[in-house]
Amino acid sequence: MVSQPAKILNFLRKQKYNADYELSAKQGADTLAYIALLEEKLLPAVLHTFWVESDNYFTVTKPWFASQIPFPLSLILPGRMSKGALNRILLTRGQPPLYHLREVEAQIYRDAKECLNLLSNRLGTSQFFFGDTPSTLDAYVFGFLAPLYKVRFPKVQLQEHLKQLSNLCRFCDDILSSYFRLSLGGISPAGQDTVDANLQKLTQLVNKESNLIEKMDDNLRQSPQLPPRKLPTLKLTPAEEENNSFQRLSP
């Protein structure tokens, strides 16, 4: 099992698959520069949209991930992942003079919108970033933009800005239609309503389980704590002690 973009690319290159084979040295340098731009400017806002924004997290992200994780880890791991995303944002972007979370949020969304604008200007009217053939940069950009473009969020601040950039939306649609004829779960677009209905039911179920566990914890904390009971000690009468000693000595 190979995960993470850089490891996947290295694995494919060892198998003699290289999407950047025909790129010039300058285009290769541009690829590295834009990938660094995505991870610095766009990634924090994507993490915030999926994992920190409470409406999006409880309605979409938590049920989505919990459905793929066995119980009871499904009630624990999404919360840890949410905290990890928030800590990453604060560690990388919560530097002076941005001390409060709201200030950090405003800054990361400004940076993300600026990054989307740069990508839109770089793509222009081309099908891909370096001509008519997809490259590593196209894969990276699609990986960031497609979930942001297609997932139905309650809070759509960054999504709305992305949908105003028509060439980036066309870019995602072209790749989806060319390389993803069905969704990852094998669901055609006609079955999207069924998927949404199931997602809504799953959301309600996960929230009910979470509320039930919270109530159980509250009941345990509020229940009176009785002192431990001492077991009564039994004392033998002198006659019983003498009889017991004879029994221990008998063969």
CSV table of C-alpha atoms in Angstrom, one decimal:
chain,number,residue,atom,x,y,z
A,1,MET,CA,0.0,0.0,0.0
A,2,VAL,CA,1.5,3.3,-1.1
A,3,SER,CA,0.0,6.6,0.2
A,4,GLN,CA,0.8,10.3,0.1
A,5,PRO,CA,1.4,12.1,-3.3
A,6,ALA,CA,5.2,12.2,-3.1
A,7,LYS,CA,5.5,8.5,-2.3
A,8,ILE,CA,3.0,7.6,-5.1
A,9,LEU,CA,5.0,9.6,-7.6
A,10,ASN,CA,8.3,8.0,-6.6
A,11,PHE,CA,6.7,4.5,-6.9
A,12,LEU,CA,5.4,5.2,-10.3
A,13,ARG,CA,8.7,6.7,-11.5
A,14,LYS,CA,10.4,3.5,-10.4
A,15,GLN,CA,7.9,1.6,-12.6
A,16,LYS,CA,9.0,3.9,-15.5
A,17,TYR,CA,5.8,6.0,-15.4
A,18,ASN,CA,6.7,9.7,-15.4
A,19,ALA,CA,4.1,12.3,-16.3
A,20,ASP,CA,6.8,15.0,-16.4
A,21,TYR,CA,9.1,13.2,-18.9
A,22,GLU,CA,8.5,15.8,-21.7
A,23,LEU,CA,8.7,18.9,-19.5
A,24,SER,CA,11.5,21.3,-19.8
A,25,ALA,CA,13.8,22.2,-16.9
A,26,LYS,CA,11.9,25.5,-16.4
A,27,GLN,CA,8.5,23.7,-16.3
A,28,GLY,CA,9.9,21.2,-13.8
A,29,ALA,CA,11.0,24.1,-11.6
A,30,ASP,CA,7.6,25.7,-12.0
A,31,THR,CA,6.0,22.4,-10.9
A,32,LEU,CA,7.9,22.4,-7.7
A,33,ALA,CA,7.2,26.0,-7.0
A,34,TYR,CA,3.4,25.6,-7.5
A,35,ILE,CA,3.3,22.5,-5.4
A,36,ALA,CA,5.0,24.4,-2.6
A,37,LEU,CA,2.5,27.3,-3.1
A,38,LEU,CA,-0.4,24.8,-2.8
A,39,GLU,CA,0.8,23.3,0.4
A,40,GLU,CA,1.6,26.7,2.0
A,41,LYS,CA,-1.3,28.8,0.8
A,42,LEU,CA,-4.2,26.5,0.0
A,43,LEU,CA,-3.8,23.5,2.3
A,44,PRO,CA,-4.5,25.3,5.6
A,45,ALA,CA,-7.8,26.6,4.2
A,46,VAL,CA,-8.8,23.2,2.9
A,47,LEU,CA,-8.0,21.7,6.3
A,48,HIS,CA,-10.1,24.3,7.9
A,49,THR,CA,-13.0,23.8,5.5
A,50,PHE,CA,-13.1,20.1,6.1
A,51,TRP,CA,-12.0,19.6,9.7
A,52,VAL,CA,-12.3,22.8,11.7
A,53,GLU,CA,-15.4,24.6,10.4
A,54,SER,CA,-18.0,23.1,12.8
A,55,ASP,CA,-21.0,22.9,10.4
A,56,ASN,CA,-18.9,21.2,7.7
A,57,TYR,CA,-17.2,18.9,10.1
A,58,PHE,CA,-20.4,17.6,11.8
A,59,THR,CA,-22.5,17.4,8.7
A,60,VAL,CA,-20.0,16.1,6.1
A,61,THR,CA,-16.5,15.2,7.3
A,62,LYS,CA,-17.2,13.3,10.5
A,63,PRO,CA,-19.9,11.1,9.1
A,64,TRP,CA,-17.9,10.5,6.0
A,65,PHE,CA,-14.8,9.3,7.8
A,66,ALA,CA,-16.7,7.6,10.6
A,67,SER,CA,-18.5,5.4,8.0
A,68,GLN,CA,-15.1,3.9,7.0
A,69,ILE,CA,-13.8,3.3,10.5
A,70,PRO,CA,-14.9,0.5,12.8
A,71,PHE,CA,-16.8,1.2,16.0
A,72,PRO,CA,-15.7,2.5,18.6
A,73,LEU,CA,-12.8,4.1,16.8
A,74,SER,CA,-15.3,5.9,14.5
A,75,LEU,CA,-16.3,8.0,17.6
A,76,ILE,CA,-12.7,8.8,18.5
A,77,LEU,CA,-10.5,9.2,15.4
A,78,PRO,CA,-12.4,11.9,13.5
A,79,GLY,CA,-12.2,14.1,16.6
A,80,ARG,CA,-8.4,13.5,16.9
A,81,MET,CA,-8.0,14.3,13.2
A,82,SER,CA,-10.0,17.5,13.6
A,83,LYS,CA,-7.8,18.6,16.5
A,84,GLY,CA,-4.7,17.6,14.5
A,85,ALA,CA,-5.8,19.8,11.6
A,86,LEU,CA,-6.5,22.8,13.9
A,87,ASN,CA,-3.1,22.3,15.6
A,88,ARG,CA,-1.3,22.2,12.3
A,89,ILE,CA,-3.0,25.5,11.2
A,90,LEU,CA,-2.1,27.2,14.4
A,91,LEU,CA,1.5,26.0,14.4
A,92,THR,CA,2.1,27.0,10.8
A,93,ARG,CA,0.0,30.2,10.6
A,94,GLY,CA,-0.8,31.3,14.1
A,95,GLN,CA,2.3,33.5,14.4
A,96,PRO,CA,2.5,37.1,15.5
A,97,PRO,CA,0.6,39.4,14.8
A,98,LEU,CA,-2.1,36.7,14.3
A,99,TYR,CA,-2.9,35.7,17.9
A,100,HIS,CA,-6.6,34.8,17.7
A,101,LEU,CA,-8.2,32.0,15.8
A,102,ARG,CA,-10.5,34.4,13.9
A,103,GLU,CA,-7.6,36.4,12.7
A,104,VAL,CA,-5.8,33.2,11.6
A,105,GLU,CA,-9.0,32.0,9.8
A,106,ALA,CA,-9.3,35.3,7.9
A,107,GLN,CA,-5.7,35.2,6.8
A,108,ILE,CA,-5.7,31.6,5.6
A,109,TYR,CA,-8.8,32.2,3.5
A,110,ARG,CA,-7.3,35.4,2.0
A,111,ASP,CA,-4.2,33.4,1.1
A,112,ALA,CA,-6.2,30.5,-0.3
A,113,LYS,CA,-8.3,32.8,-2.6
A,114,GLU,CA,-5.1,34.5,-3.8
A,115,CYS,CA,-3.6,31.0,-4.5
A,116,LEU,CA,-6.7,30.1,-6.5
A,117,ASN,CA,-6.5,33.3,-8.5
A,118,LEU,CA,-2.8,32.5,-9.3
A,119,LEU,CA,-3.7,29.0,-10.5
A,120,SER,CA,-6.5,30.4,-12.6
A,121,ASN,CA,-4.2,32.9,-14.3
A,122,ARG,CA,-1.6,30.2,-14.8
A,123,LEU,CA,-4.1,27.8,-16.4
A,124,GLY,CA,-5.7,30.4,-18.6
A,125,THR,CA,-7.6,28.7,-21.5
A,126,SER,CA,-5.3,25.6,-21.7
A,127,GLN,CA,-6.7,22.2,-20.9
A,128,PHE,CA,-3.8,21.4,-18.6
A,129,PHE,CA,-1.1,23.5,-16.9
A,130,PHE,CA,1.6,22.6,-19.4
A,131,GLY,CA,-0.3,22.1,-22.6
A,132,ASP,CA,-2.6,19.2,-23.7
A,133,THR,CA,-1.1,16.5,-21.6
A,134,PRO,CA,-1.6,16.2,-17.8
A,135,SER,CA,1.5,16.3,-15.6
A,136,THR,CA,2.3,16.0,-11.9
A,137,LEU,CA,1.1,19.6,-11.3
A,138,ASP,CA,-2.3,18.8,-12.7
A,139,ALA,CA,-2.6,15.8,-10.4
A,140,TYR,CA,-1.7,17.9,-7.4
A,141,VAL,CA,-4.1,20.8,-8.3
A,142,PHE,CA,-6.9,18.4,-9.0
A,143,GLY,CA,-6.3,16.6,-5.7
A,144,PHE,CA,-6.8,19.9,-3.9
A,145,LEU,CA,-9.6,21.4,-6.0
A,146,ALA,CA,-11.9,18.5,-6.8
A,147,PRO,CA,-13.1,17.7,-3.2
A,148,LEU,CA,-13.5,21.4,-2.6
A,149,TYR,CA,-15.4,21.8,-5.8
A,150,LYS,CA,-17.8,18.8,-5.5
A,151,VAL,CA,-18.5,18.2,-1.8
A,152,ARG,CA,-21.8,19.8,-0.7
A,153,PHE,CA,-20.8,21.9,2.3
A,154,PRO,CA,-23.1,24.0,4.5
A,155,LYS,CA,-20.4,26.6,4.8
A,156,VAL,CA,-19.1,27.4,1.3
A,157,GLN,CA,-16.8,30.4,1.6
A,158,LEU,CA,-13.9,29.0,-0.3
A,159,GLN,CA,-16.1,26.9,-2.5
A,160,GLU,CA,-18.0,29.9,-3.7
A,161,HIS,CA,-14.7,31.6,-4.7
A,162,LEU,CA,-13.6,28.5,-6.6
A,163,LYS,CA,-16.8,28.3,-8.6
A,164,GLN,CA,-16.3,31.9,-9.8
A,165,LEU,CA,-13.1,30.8,-11.5
A,166,SER,CA,-14.7,29.0,-14.5
A,167,ASN,CA,-11.5,27.6,-16.0
A,168,LEU,CA,-10.6,25.8,-12.7
A,169,CYS,CA,-14.1,24.3,-12.6
A,170,ARG,CA,-13.8,23.2,-16.2
A,171,PHE,CA,-10.3,21.8,-15.4
A,172,CYS,CA,-11.9,19.6,-12.6
A,173,ASP,CA,-14.9,18.6,-14.8
A,174,ASP,CA,-12.6,17.5,-17.7
A,175,ILE,CA,-10.5,15.3,-15.5
A,176,LEU,CA,-13.5,13.8,-13.8
A,177,SER,CA,-15.2,13.0,-17.1
A,178,SER,CA,-11.9,11.7,-18.7
A,179,TYR,CA,-10.4,9.6,-15.8
A,180,PHE,CA,-13.3,9.1,-13.3
A,181,ARG,CA,-16.3,7.9,-15.2
A,182,LEU,CA,-17.8,6.6,-12.0
A,183,SER,CA,-17.2,8.0,-8.5
A,184,LEU,CA,-14.7,6.3,-6.2
A,185,GLY,CA,-17.5,4.2,-4.7
A,186,GLY,CA,-18.8,3.1,-8.1
A,187,ILE,CA,-21.8,5.4,-7.9
A,188,SER,CA,-23.0,7.1,-11.1
A,189,PRO,CA,-24.2,10.7,-11.0
A,190,ALA,CA,-27.8,9.4,-11.3
A,191,GLY,CA,-27.4,7.8,-7.9
A,192,GLN,CA,-26.2,11.0,-6.1
A,193,ASP,CA,-29.6,11.6,-4.5
A,194,THR,CA,-29.5,8.2,-2.9
A,195,VAL,CA,-25.9,8.8,-1.7
A,196,ASP,CA,-27.0,12.2,-0.1
A,197,ALA,CA,-29.9,10.5,1.6
A,198,ASN,CA,-27.7,7.8,3.0
A,199,LEU,CA,-25.2,10.4,4.1
A,200,GLN,CA,-27.9,12.3,6.0
A,201,LYS,CA,-29.0,9.1,7.8
A,202,LEU,CA,-25.5,8.3,8.7
A,203,THR,CA,-25.0,11.8,10.0
A,204,GLN,CA,-28.0,11.4,12.3
A,205,LEU,CA,-26.8,8.0,13.5
A,206,VAL,CA,-23.3,9.1,14.3
A,207,ASN,CA,-24.6,12.2,16.2
A,208,LYS,CA,-27.0,10.0,18.2
A,209,GLU,CA,-24.2,7.7,19.2
A,210,SER,CA,-22.0,10.6,20.2
A,211,ASN,CA,-24.9,12.1,22.3
A,212,LEU,CA,-25.6,8.7,23.9
A,213,ILE,CA,-21.9,8.3,25.0
A,214,GLU,CA,-21.8,11.9,26.3
A,215,LYS,CA,-25.0,11.2,28.4
A,216,MET,CA,-23.5,8.0,29.8
A,217,ASP,CA,-20.3,9.9,30.8
A,218,ASP,CA,-22.4,12.7,32.4
A,219,ASN,CA,-24.5,10.1,34.3
A,220,LEU,CA,-21.4,8.4,35.6
A,221,ARG,CA,-19.9,11.7,36.8
A,222,GLN,CA,-23.1,12.7,38.5
A,223,SER,CA,-23.8,9.4,40.2
A,224,PRO,CA,-23.1,9.3,43.9
A,225,GLN,CA,-19.8,7.7,44.8
A,226,LEU,CA,-20.4,5.3,47.7
A,227,PRO,CA,-17.5,4.4,50.0
A,228,PRO,CA,-16.2,0.8,49.5
A,229,ARG,CA,-18.0,-1.7,51.7
A,230,LYS,CA,-16.0,-3.8,54.2
A,231,LEU,CA,-16.5,-7.5,54.2
A,232,PRO,CA,-17.6,-8.7,57.7
A,233,THR,CA,-14.9,-10.8,59.5
A,234,LEU,CA,-16.1,-14.1,60.9
A,235,LYS,CA,-14.8,-15.2,64.3
A,236,LEU,CA,-14.8,-18.8,65.4
A,237,THR,CA,-15.8,-19.8,68.9
A,238,PRO,CA,-13.2,-21.6,71.0
A,239,ALA,CA,-15.0,-25.0,70.4
A,240,GLU,CA,-15.1,-24.4,66.6
A,241,GLU,CA,-11.4,-23.4,66.6
A,242,GLU,CA,-10.5,-26.6,68.5
A,243,ASN,CA,-12.6,-28.7,66.1
A,244,ASN,CA,-11.0,-27.0,63.1
A,245,SER,CA,-7.5,-27.7,64.4
A,246,PHE,CA,-8.2,-31.4,64.7
A,247,GLN,CA,-9.5,-31.5,61.2
A,248,ARG,CA,-6.3,-29.9,59.8
A,249,LEU,CA,-4.2,-32.6,61.7
A,250,SER,CA,-6.3,-35.6,60.6
A,251,PRO,CA,-5.0,-37.4,57.5
